[in-house]
Coordinates of C-alpha atoms in Angstrom, one line a residue:
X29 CA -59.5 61.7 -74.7
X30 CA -59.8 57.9 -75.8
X31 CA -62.6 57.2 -74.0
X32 CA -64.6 60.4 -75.0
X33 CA -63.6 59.7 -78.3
X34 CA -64.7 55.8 -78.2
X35 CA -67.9 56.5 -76.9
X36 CA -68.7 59.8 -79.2
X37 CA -67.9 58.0 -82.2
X38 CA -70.6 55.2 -81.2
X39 CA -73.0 57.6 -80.2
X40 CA -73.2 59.7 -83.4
X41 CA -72.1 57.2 -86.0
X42 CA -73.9 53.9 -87.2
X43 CA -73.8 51.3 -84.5
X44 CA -72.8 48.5 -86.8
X45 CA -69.6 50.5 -88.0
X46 CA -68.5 51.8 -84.7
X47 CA -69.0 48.5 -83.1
X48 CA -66.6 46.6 -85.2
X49 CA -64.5 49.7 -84.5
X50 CA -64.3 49.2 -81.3
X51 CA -64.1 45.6 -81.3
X52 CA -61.4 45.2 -83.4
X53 CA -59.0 47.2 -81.3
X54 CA -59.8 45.5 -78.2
X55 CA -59.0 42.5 -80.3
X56 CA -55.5 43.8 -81.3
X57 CA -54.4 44.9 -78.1
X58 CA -55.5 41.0 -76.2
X59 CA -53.8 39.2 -79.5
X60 CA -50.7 41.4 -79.7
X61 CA -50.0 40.9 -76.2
X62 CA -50.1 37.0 -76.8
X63 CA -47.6 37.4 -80.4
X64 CA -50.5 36.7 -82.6
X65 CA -48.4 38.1 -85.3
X66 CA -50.1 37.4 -88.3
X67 CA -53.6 38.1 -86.8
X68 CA -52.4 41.7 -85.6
X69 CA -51.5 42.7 -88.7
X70 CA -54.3 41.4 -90.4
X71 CA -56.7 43.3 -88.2
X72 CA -55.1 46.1 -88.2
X73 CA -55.0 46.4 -91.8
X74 CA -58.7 45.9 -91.9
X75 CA -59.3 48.6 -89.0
X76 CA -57.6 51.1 -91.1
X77 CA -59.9 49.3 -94.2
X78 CA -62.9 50.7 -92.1
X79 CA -61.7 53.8 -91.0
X80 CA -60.9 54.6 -94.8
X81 CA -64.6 54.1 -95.4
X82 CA -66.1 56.0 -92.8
X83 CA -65.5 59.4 -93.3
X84 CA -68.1 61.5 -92.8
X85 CA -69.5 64.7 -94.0
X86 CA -70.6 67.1 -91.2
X87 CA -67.7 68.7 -89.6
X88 CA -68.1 67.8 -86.4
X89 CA -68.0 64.3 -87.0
X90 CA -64.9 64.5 -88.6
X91 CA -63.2 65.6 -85.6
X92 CA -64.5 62.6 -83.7
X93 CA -63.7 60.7 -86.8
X94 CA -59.7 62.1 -86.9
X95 CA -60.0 61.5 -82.9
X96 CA -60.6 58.2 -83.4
X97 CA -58.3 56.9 -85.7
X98 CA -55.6 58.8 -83.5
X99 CA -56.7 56.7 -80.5
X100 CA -56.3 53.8 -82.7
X101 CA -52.7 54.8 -83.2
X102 CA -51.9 55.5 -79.5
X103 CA -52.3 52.1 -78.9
X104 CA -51.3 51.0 -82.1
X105 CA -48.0 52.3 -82.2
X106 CA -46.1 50.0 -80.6
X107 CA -47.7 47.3 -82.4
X108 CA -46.9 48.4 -85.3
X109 CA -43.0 49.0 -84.6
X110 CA -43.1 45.4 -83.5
X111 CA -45.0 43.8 -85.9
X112 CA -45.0 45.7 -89.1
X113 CA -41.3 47.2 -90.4
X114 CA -43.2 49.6 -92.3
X115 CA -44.8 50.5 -88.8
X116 CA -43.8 54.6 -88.1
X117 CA -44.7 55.8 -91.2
X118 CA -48.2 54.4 -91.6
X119 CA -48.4 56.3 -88.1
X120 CA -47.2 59.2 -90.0
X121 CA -49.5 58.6 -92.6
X122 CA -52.4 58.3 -90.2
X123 CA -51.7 61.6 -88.7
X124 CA -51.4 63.1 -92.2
X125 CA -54.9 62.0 -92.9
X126 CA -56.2 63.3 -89.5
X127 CA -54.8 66.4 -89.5
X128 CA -56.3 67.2 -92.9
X129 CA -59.7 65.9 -91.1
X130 CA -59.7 68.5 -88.4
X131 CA -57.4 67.4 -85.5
X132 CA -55.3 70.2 -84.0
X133 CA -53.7 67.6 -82.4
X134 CA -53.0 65.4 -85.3
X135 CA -51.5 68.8 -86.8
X136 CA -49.0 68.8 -84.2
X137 CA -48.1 65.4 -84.4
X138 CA -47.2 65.4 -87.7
X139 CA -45.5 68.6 -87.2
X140 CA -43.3 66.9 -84.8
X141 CA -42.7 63.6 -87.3
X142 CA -42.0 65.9 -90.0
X143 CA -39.4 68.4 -87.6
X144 CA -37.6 64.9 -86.3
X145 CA -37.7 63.2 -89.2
X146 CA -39.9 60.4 -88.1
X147 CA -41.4 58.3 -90.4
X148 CA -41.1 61.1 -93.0
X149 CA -38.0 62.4 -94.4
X150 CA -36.7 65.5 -92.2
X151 CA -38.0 69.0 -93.0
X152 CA -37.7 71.3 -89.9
X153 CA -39.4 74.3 -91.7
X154 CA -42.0 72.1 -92.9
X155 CA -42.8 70.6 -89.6
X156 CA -42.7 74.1 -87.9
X157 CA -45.1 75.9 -90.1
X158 CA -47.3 73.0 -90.7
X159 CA -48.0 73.5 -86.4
X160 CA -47.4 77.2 -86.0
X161 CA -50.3 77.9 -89.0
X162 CA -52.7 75.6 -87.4
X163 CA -52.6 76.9 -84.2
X164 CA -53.4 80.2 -85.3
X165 CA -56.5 78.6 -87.8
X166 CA -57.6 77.0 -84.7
X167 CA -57.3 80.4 -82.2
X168 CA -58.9 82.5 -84.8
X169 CA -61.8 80.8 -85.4
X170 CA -61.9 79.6 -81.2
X171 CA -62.0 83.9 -80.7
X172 CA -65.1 83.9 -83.2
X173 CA -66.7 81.7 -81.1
X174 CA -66.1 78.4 -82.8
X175 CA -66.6 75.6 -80.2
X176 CA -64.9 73.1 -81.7
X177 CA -61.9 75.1 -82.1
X178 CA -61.8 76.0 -78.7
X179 CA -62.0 72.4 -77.8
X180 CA -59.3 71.4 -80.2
X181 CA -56.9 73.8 -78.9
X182 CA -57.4 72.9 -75.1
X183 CA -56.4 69.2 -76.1
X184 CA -53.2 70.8 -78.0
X185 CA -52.5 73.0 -74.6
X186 CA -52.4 69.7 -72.9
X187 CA -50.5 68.2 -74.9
X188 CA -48.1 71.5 -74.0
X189 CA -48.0 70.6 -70.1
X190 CA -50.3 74.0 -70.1
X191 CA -53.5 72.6 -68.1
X192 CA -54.9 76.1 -66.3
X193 CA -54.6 77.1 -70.0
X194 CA -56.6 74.2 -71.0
X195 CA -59.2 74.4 -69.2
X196 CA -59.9 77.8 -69.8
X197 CA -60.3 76.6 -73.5
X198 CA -62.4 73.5 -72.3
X199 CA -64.6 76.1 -70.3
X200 CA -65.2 78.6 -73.3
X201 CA -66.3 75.2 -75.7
X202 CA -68.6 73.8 -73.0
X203 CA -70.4 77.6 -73.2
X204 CA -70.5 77.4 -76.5
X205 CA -72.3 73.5 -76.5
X206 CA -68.9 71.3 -77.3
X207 CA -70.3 68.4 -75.3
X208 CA -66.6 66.9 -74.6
X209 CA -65.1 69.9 -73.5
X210 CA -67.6 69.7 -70.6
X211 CA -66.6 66.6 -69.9
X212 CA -62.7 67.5 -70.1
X213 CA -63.0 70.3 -67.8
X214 CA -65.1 67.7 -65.3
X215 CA -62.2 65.5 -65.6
X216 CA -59.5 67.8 -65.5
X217 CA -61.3 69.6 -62.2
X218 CA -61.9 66.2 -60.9
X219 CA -57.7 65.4 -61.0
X220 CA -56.9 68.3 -59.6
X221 CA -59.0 67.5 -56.7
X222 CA -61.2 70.7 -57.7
X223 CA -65.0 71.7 -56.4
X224 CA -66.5 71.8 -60.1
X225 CA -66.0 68.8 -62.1
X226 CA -70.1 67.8 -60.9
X227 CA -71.4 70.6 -62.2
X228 CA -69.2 70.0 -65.8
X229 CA -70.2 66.1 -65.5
X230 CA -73.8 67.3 -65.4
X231 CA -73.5 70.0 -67.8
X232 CA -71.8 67.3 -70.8
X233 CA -74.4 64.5 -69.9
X234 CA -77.1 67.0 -70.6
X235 CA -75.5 67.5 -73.8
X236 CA -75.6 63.8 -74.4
X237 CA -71.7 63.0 -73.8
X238 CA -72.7 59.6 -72.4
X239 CA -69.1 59.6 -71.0
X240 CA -70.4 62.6 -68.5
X241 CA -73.5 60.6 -67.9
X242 CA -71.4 57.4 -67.0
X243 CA -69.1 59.7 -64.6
X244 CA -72.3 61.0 -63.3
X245 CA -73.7 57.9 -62.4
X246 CA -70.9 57.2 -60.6
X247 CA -71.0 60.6 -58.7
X248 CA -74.6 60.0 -57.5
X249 CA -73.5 56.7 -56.5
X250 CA -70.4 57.8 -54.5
X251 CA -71.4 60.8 -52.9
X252 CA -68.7 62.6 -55.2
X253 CA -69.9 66.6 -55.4
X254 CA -73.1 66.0 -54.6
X255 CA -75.3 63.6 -51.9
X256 CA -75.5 60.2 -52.7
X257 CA -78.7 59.4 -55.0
X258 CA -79.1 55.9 -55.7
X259 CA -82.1 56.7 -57.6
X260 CA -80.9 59.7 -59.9
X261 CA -77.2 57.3 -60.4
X262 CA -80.0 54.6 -62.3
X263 CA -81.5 57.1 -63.9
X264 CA -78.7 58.7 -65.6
X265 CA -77.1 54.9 -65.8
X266 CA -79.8 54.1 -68.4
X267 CA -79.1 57.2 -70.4
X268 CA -75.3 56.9 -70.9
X269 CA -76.1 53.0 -71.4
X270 CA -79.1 54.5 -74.1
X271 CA -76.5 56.8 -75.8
X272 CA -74.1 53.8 -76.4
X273 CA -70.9 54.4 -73.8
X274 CA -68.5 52.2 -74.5
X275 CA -65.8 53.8 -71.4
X276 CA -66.4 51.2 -69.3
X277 CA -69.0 48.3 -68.6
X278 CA -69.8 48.9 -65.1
X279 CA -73.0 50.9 -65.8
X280 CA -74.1 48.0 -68.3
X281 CA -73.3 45.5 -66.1
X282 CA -74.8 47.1 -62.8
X283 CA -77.7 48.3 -64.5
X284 CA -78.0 44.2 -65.7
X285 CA -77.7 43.2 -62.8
X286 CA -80.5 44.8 -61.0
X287 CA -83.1 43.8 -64.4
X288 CA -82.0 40.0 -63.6
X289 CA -82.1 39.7 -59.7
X290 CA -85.6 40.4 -59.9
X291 CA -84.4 42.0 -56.1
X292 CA -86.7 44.9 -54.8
X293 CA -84.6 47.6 -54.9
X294 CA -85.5 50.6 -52.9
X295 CA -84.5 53.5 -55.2
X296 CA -86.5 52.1 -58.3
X297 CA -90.0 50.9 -58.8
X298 CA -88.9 48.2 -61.0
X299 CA -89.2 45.0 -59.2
X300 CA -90.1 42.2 -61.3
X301 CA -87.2 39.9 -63.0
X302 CA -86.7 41.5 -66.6
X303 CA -83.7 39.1 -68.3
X304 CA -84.7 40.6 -71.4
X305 CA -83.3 43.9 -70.5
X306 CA -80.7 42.7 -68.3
X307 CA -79.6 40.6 -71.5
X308 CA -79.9 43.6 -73.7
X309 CA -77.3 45.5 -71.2
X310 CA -75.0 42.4 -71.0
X311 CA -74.6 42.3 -74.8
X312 CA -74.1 46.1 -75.2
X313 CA -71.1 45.7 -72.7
X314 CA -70.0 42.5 -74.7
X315 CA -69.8 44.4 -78.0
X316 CA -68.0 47.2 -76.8
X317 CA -65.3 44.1 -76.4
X318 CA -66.0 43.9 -72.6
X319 CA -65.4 40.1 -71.5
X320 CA -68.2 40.4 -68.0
X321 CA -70.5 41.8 -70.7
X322 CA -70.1 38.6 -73.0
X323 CA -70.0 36.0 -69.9
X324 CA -73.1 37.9 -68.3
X325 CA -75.2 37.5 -72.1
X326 CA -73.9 33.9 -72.1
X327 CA -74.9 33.2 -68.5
X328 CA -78.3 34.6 -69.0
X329 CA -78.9 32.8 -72.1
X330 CA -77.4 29.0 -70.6
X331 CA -79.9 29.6 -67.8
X332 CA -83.0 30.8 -69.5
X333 CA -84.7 31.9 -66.8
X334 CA -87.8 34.6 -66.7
X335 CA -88.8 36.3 -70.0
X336 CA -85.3 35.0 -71.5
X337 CA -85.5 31.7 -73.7
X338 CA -83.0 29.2 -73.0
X339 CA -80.5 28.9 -76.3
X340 CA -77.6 26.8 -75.4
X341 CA -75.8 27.4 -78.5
X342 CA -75.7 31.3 -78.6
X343 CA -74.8 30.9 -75.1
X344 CA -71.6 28.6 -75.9
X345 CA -71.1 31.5 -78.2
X346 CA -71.0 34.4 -76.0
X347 CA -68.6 32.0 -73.6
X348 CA -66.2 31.6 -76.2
X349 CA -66.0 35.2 -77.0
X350 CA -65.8 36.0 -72.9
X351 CA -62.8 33.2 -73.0
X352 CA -61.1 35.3 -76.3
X353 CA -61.3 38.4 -74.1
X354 CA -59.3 37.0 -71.3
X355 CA -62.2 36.1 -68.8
X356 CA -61.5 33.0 -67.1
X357 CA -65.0 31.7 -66.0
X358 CA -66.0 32.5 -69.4
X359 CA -63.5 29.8 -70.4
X360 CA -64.3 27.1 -68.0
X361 CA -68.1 27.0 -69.1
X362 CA -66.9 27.6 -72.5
X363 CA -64.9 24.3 -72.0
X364 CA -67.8 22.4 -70.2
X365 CA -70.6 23.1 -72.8
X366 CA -68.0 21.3 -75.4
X367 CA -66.9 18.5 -73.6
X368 CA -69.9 17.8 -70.8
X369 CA -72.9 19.0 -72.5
X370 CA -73.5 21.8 -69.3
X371 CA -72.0 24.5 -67.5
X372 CA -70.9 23.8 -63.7
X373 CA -73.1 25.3 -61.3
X374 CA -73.0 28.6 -60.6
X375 CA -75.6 30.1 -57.2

């Protein structure tokens, strides 16, 4: 679910919000597992700042919205038991505010809070019928052909151990247009070692889940369900990379790749050197917080080479950020453009 979430949330919200989204919890996570105290709290107070600011109308997008700020707290939780003594109940806030947003799944979290008496005072009853009412919201509207519904609930069953029954909720959303539920029920097929998740891969990407277009990519490349098809995997590379996935960077960074060789390669007819593009892709990785991404954008910009100008400062830049990220070469030219004046040689 994260990484659907993640990369929905970029695709259908303004890039500039959903990138410092995204940033700032990759930020969290690399600074909390160094003891940056004071920085993780600071960050995570302005995370939730944002997230308080960018709710939006259409229904839909709330869901991805709630989804969201539950991934956030997934990953947050711990950080916030370690960091911030106040920690479980602003997750039982944040699931408070989700639920009311749309997530079945938030619902049942708080539920559960509110039943234990986690972060909340104890109220068994109150927990109980807060989850049993929901559910049957979400399954009457799911039997009136609500996809989103249908969707919701197959995350809950999940949640519930219940996968066959998850999937057939997953199955009735992606017939009805849910995008991710397409994608759930490729990677819930896929798991299980199953004979369909292509044909759900294919079915979310046309859909635009550039998750499913990633996971396609990666079929065509493999020979996963279906023949290998270096040709089609670039294709369909470009569109999850067009629709903003922020799931992983290899698409970016393989797709960058090929635009900076300037290699012929025989499954596309592009064969001059394009470091434009190929820095384009690089920095798309980089600001989804991945550290290749942000070395690759500073490599191409220390070298210069092609259609790229050379600019040695954004380049010590994008090192320094690839350094704060964890990547190590990132760091050693990040340390030779301050103390030498260049970057050690790299073929």
């Amino acid at each position: 679910m994260n990484q659907d979430v993640q990369a929905a949330l970029y695709k259908k919200y303004d890039k500039e919000t959903a990138q410092k989204i995204l940033e700032l919890s990759k930020n969290i996570q690399q600074k909390a597992s160094q003891e940056r105290k004071e920085e993780v709290i600071k960050e995570l107070h302005l995370l939730e700042h944002i997230c308080e600011n960018a709710t939006p109308e259409n229904s839909k997008e709330k869901i991805v919205v709630a989804g969201k700020l539950l991934d956030l707290i997934d990953k947050s939780y711990a950080i916030y038991g370690k960091f911030d003594g106040a920690g479980v109940k602003r997750v039982y806030t944040w699931m408070e505010r989700s639920c009311k947003l749309g997530s079945l799944y938030a619902c049942y979290q708080q539920g559960t809070m509110l039943i234990n008496g986690s972060g909340v005072e104890k109220d068994e009853a109150k927990g109980n019928a807060l989850v049993q009412n929901k559910v049957k919201q979400f399954r009457d509207a799911c039997k009136q052909y609500d996809g989103i519904s249908c969707n919701e609930l197959g995350k809950m069953s999940i949640l519930n151990g219940q996968v066959d029954l998850a999937i057939d909720y997953f199955k009735k959303a992606c017939d009805l247009g849910e995008e991710e539920a397409c994608h759930n029920v490729g990677v819930a097929d896929y798991n299980m070692k199953g004979k369909s998740f292509f044909h759900y891969f294919e079915q979310g990407c046309k859909l635009n889940n550039p998750v499913s277009c990633n996971y396609l990519a990666k079929c065509y490349l493999q020979g996963k369900g279906t023949a290998v098809d270096p040709q089609a995997a670039f294709k369909i590379a470009e569109k999850a990379c067009d629709l903003g996935d922020c799931s992983g960077d290899e698409m970016y960074m393989w797709l960058s790749s090929i635009y900076a060789s300037g290699r012929k390669w025989s499954f596309t007819s592009r064969t001059r050197q394009n470091n434009k593009i190929a820095f384009d892709l690089a920095n798309k990785a980089c600001n989804c917080g991945f550290a290749s991404g942000c070395f690759k954008s500073g490599y191409l910009l220390d070298k210069g080479e092609g259609n790229l100008n050379k600019d040695p400062k954004r380049a010590l830049q994008y090192y320094e950020k690839a350094c704060g990220l964890g990547h190590m070469e990132g760091c050693e030219h990040y340390y030779w453009f301050n103390k030498v004046g260049a970057t050690p040689q790299v073929e």
